[in-house]
């Protein structure tokens, strides 16, 4: 019985040694792959730094001014002024998608109201002045 126990222990030690050997090489392969990825990241960061430096060099205001002066006849570029910008009210938004009317002719949609049966107020339009009571002239 004792030799069988020694044989089993030897087999377990050999199996564990084989497992440790494989894990060691797998770990080394993963470390090599990680170092390769880190080298690639470092190279890409260096390239990104060079590209940012080139972008800053090409977008220097004095260089752009020279290009505008050289190509003024062809491009007709002029400096940007503050009155060329608009506000959010100047943006034309697309109209909202309305649902298709139902096929049934008997169906009638109720009018939305929040004034106990009175029609809803008209929406405010920018640039449209609503006359007030103070603006009216007294009637004689």
Short mmCIF file of C-alpha atoms in Angstrom, two decimals:
data_model
loop_
_atom_site.label_atom_id
_atom_site.label_comp_id
_atom_site.label_asym_id
_atom_site.label_seq_id
_atom_site.Cartn_x
_atom_site.Cartn_y
_atom_site.Cartn_z
CA UNK A 1 0.00 0.00 0.00
CA UNK A 2 2.86 2.27 0.80
CA UNK A 3 4.48 2.03 -2.68
CA UNK A 4 1.11 2.87 -4.22
CA UNK A 5 0.90 6.00 -2.05
CA UNK A 6 4.46 7.00 -3.09
CA UNK A 7 3.57 6.47 -6.74
CA UNK A 8 0.40 8.57 -6.44
CA UNK A 9 2.31 11.36 -4.67
CA UNK A 10 5.00 11.30 -7.37
CA UNK A 11 2.34 11.51 -10.09
CA UNK A 12 0.66 14.44 -8.33
CA UNK A 13 4.02 16.25 -8.00
CA UNK A 14 4.76 15.63 -11.71
CA UNK A 15 1.30 16.88 -12.72
CA UNK A 16 1.72 20.00 -10.60
CA UNK A 17 5.19 20.60 -12.06
CA UNK A 18 3.81 20.26 -15.59
CA UNK A 19 0.95 22.67 -14.74
CA UNK A 20 3.39 25.20 -13.19
CA UNK A 21 5.65 24.92 -16.26
CA UNK A 22 2.71 25.65 -18.63
CA UNK A 23 1.42 28.52 -16.48
CA UNK A 24 4.91 30.04 -16.37
CA UNK A 25 5.16 30.07 -20.17
CA UNK A 26 1.59 31.35 -20.56
CA UNK A 27 2.35 34.17 -18.14
CA UNK A 28 5.55 35.07 -20.00
CA UNK A 29 3.64 35.14 -23.30
CA UNK A 30 1.02 37.46 -21.79
CA UNK A 31 3.72 39.74 -20.35
CA UNK A 32 5.40 39.90 -23.77
CA UNK A 33 2.07 40.72 -25.41
CA UNK A 34 1.37 43.43 -22.79
CA UNK A 35 4.80 44.99 -23.39
CA UNK A 36 4.17 44.92 -27.12
CA UNK A 37 0.84 46.72 -26.66
CA UNK A 38 2.49 49.27 -24.34
CA UNK A 39 5.19 49.94 -26.95
CA UNK A 40 2.48 50.41 -29.57
CA UNK A 41 0.59 52.82 -27.28
CA UNK A 42 3.80 54.79 -26.65
CA UNK A 43 4.43 55.02 -30.40
CA UNK A 44 0.88 56.17 -31.05
CA UNK A 45 1.15 58.79 -28.30
CA UNK A 46 4.37 60.06 -29.84
CA UNK A 47 2.70 60.22 -33.25
CA UNK A 48 -0.25 62.05 -31.72
CA UNK A 49 2.12 64.58 -30.15
CA UNK A 50 3.79 65.16 -33.53
CA UNK A 51 0.40 65.57 -35.23
CA UNK A 52 -0.75 68.06 -32.58
CA UNK A 53 2.47 70.04 -33.04
CA UNK A 54 1.96 70.08 -36.82
CA UNK A 55 -1.67 71.16 -36.35
CA UNK A 56 -0.60 74.01 -34.06
CA UNK A 57 2.10 75.04 -36.53
CA UNK A 58 -0.27 75.01 -39.51
CA UNK A 59 -3.00 76.92 -37.66
CA UNK A 60 -0.85 79.82 -36.48
CA UNK A 61 -2.86 83.05 -36.86
CA UNK A 62 -0.06 84.84 -38.73
CA UNK A 63 0.24 81.96 -41.22
CA UNK A 64 -3.52 81.88 -41.77
CA UNK A 65 -3.51 85.67 -42.27
CA UNK A 66 -0.80 85.29 -44.94
CA UNK A 67 -2.82 82.58 -46.68
CA UNK A 68 -5.92 84.78 -46.65
CA UNK A 69 -3.94 87.69 -48.10
CA UNK A 70 -2.41 85.47 -50.81
CA UNK A 71 -5.76 83.95 -51.82
CA UNK A 72 -8.05 86.93 -51.27
CA UNK A 73 -8.84 87.43 -54.96
CA UNK A 74 -9.87 83.81 -55.39
CA UNK A 75 -11.58 83.08 -52.04
CA UNK A 76 -12.83 86.52 -50.96
CA UNK A 77 -12.26 85.70 -47.29
CA UNK A 78 -12.94 88.45 -44.77
CA UNK A 79 -12.47 88.62 -40.99
CA UNK A 80 -15.32 87.32 -38.87
CA UNK A 81 -17.33 90.00 -37.12
CA UNK A 82 -19.64 89.79 -34.13
CA UNK A 83 -22.77 90.69 -36.10
CA UNK A 84 -22.37 87.54 -38.22
CA UNK A 85 -23.47 85.30 -35.36
CA UNK A 86 -27.09 84.57 -34.56
CA UNK A 87 -28.91 83.27 -31.56
CA UNK A 88 -30.95 80.12 -31.00
CA UNK A 89 -34.07 81.93 -32.24
CA UNK A 90 -32.49 82.19 -35.70
CA UNK A 91 -32.32 78.43 -36.13
CA UNK A 92 -35.01 76.93 -38.34
CA UNK A 93 -36.01 73.68 -36.70
CA UNK A 94 -37.87 71.08 -38.77
CA UNK A 95 -41.59 70.82 -38.05
CA UNK A 96 -42.57 68.00 -35.70
CA UNK A 97 -43.80 64.76 -37.22
CA UNK A 98 -47.56 64.67 -36.82
CA UNK A 99 -49.38 61.34 -36.54
CA UNK A 100 -51.34 60.20 -39.56
CA UNK A 101 -55.11 60.76 -39.35
CA UNK A 102 -57.11 57.63 -38.55
CA UNK A 103 -58.85 55.69 -41.29
CA UNK A 104 -62.19 55.82 -39.48
CA UNK A 105 -64.33 58.84 -40.55
CA UNK A 106 -66.50 58.69 -37.42
CA UNK A 107 -63.60 59.44 -35.11
CA UNK A 108 -63.08 63.07 -34.16
CA UNK A 109 -60.14 64.16 -32.05
CA UNK A 110 -61.02 66.35 -29.09
CA UNK A 111 -59.46 69.79 -29.10
CA UNK A 112 -56.86 70.24 -26.43
CA UNK A 113 -58.01 72.75 -23.89
CA UNK A 114 -56.82 73.89 -20.56
CA UNK A 115 -59.28 76.75 -20.14
CA UNK A 116 -62.46 74.73 -19.46
CA UNK A 117 -63.62 74.41 -23.05
CA UNK A 118 -62.02 77.58 -24.46
CA UNK A 119 -59.64 77.07 -27.40
CA UNK A 120 -55.94 77.07 -26.56
CA UNK A 121 -54.08 80.37 -26.91
CA UNK A 122 -52.10 81.00 -30.07
CA UNK A 123 -48.35 80.36 -29.81
CA UNK A 124 -46.03 83.32 -29.53
CA UNK A 125 -44.16 84.21 -32.71
CA UNK A 126 -40.80 86.01 -32.37
CA UNK A 127 -40.89 89.48 -33.89
CA UNK A 128 -44.67 89.75 -33.56
CA UNK A 129 -45.76 92.41 -31.08
CA UNK A 130 -48.94 91.76 -29.15
CA UNK A 131 -50.82 95.03 -28.55
CA UNK A 132 -51.51 95.76 -24.94
CA UNK A 133 -54.25 97.82 -23.35
CA UNK A 134 -51.78 100.64 -22.64
CA UNK A 135 -50.91 100.93 -26.36
CA UNK A 136 -54.50 101.62 -27.44
CA UNK A 137 -55.65 105.18 -27.90
CA UNK A 138 -58.76 106.19 -25.95
CA UNK A 139 -61.90 106.16 -28.06
CA UNK A 140 -63.91 109.36 -28.15
#
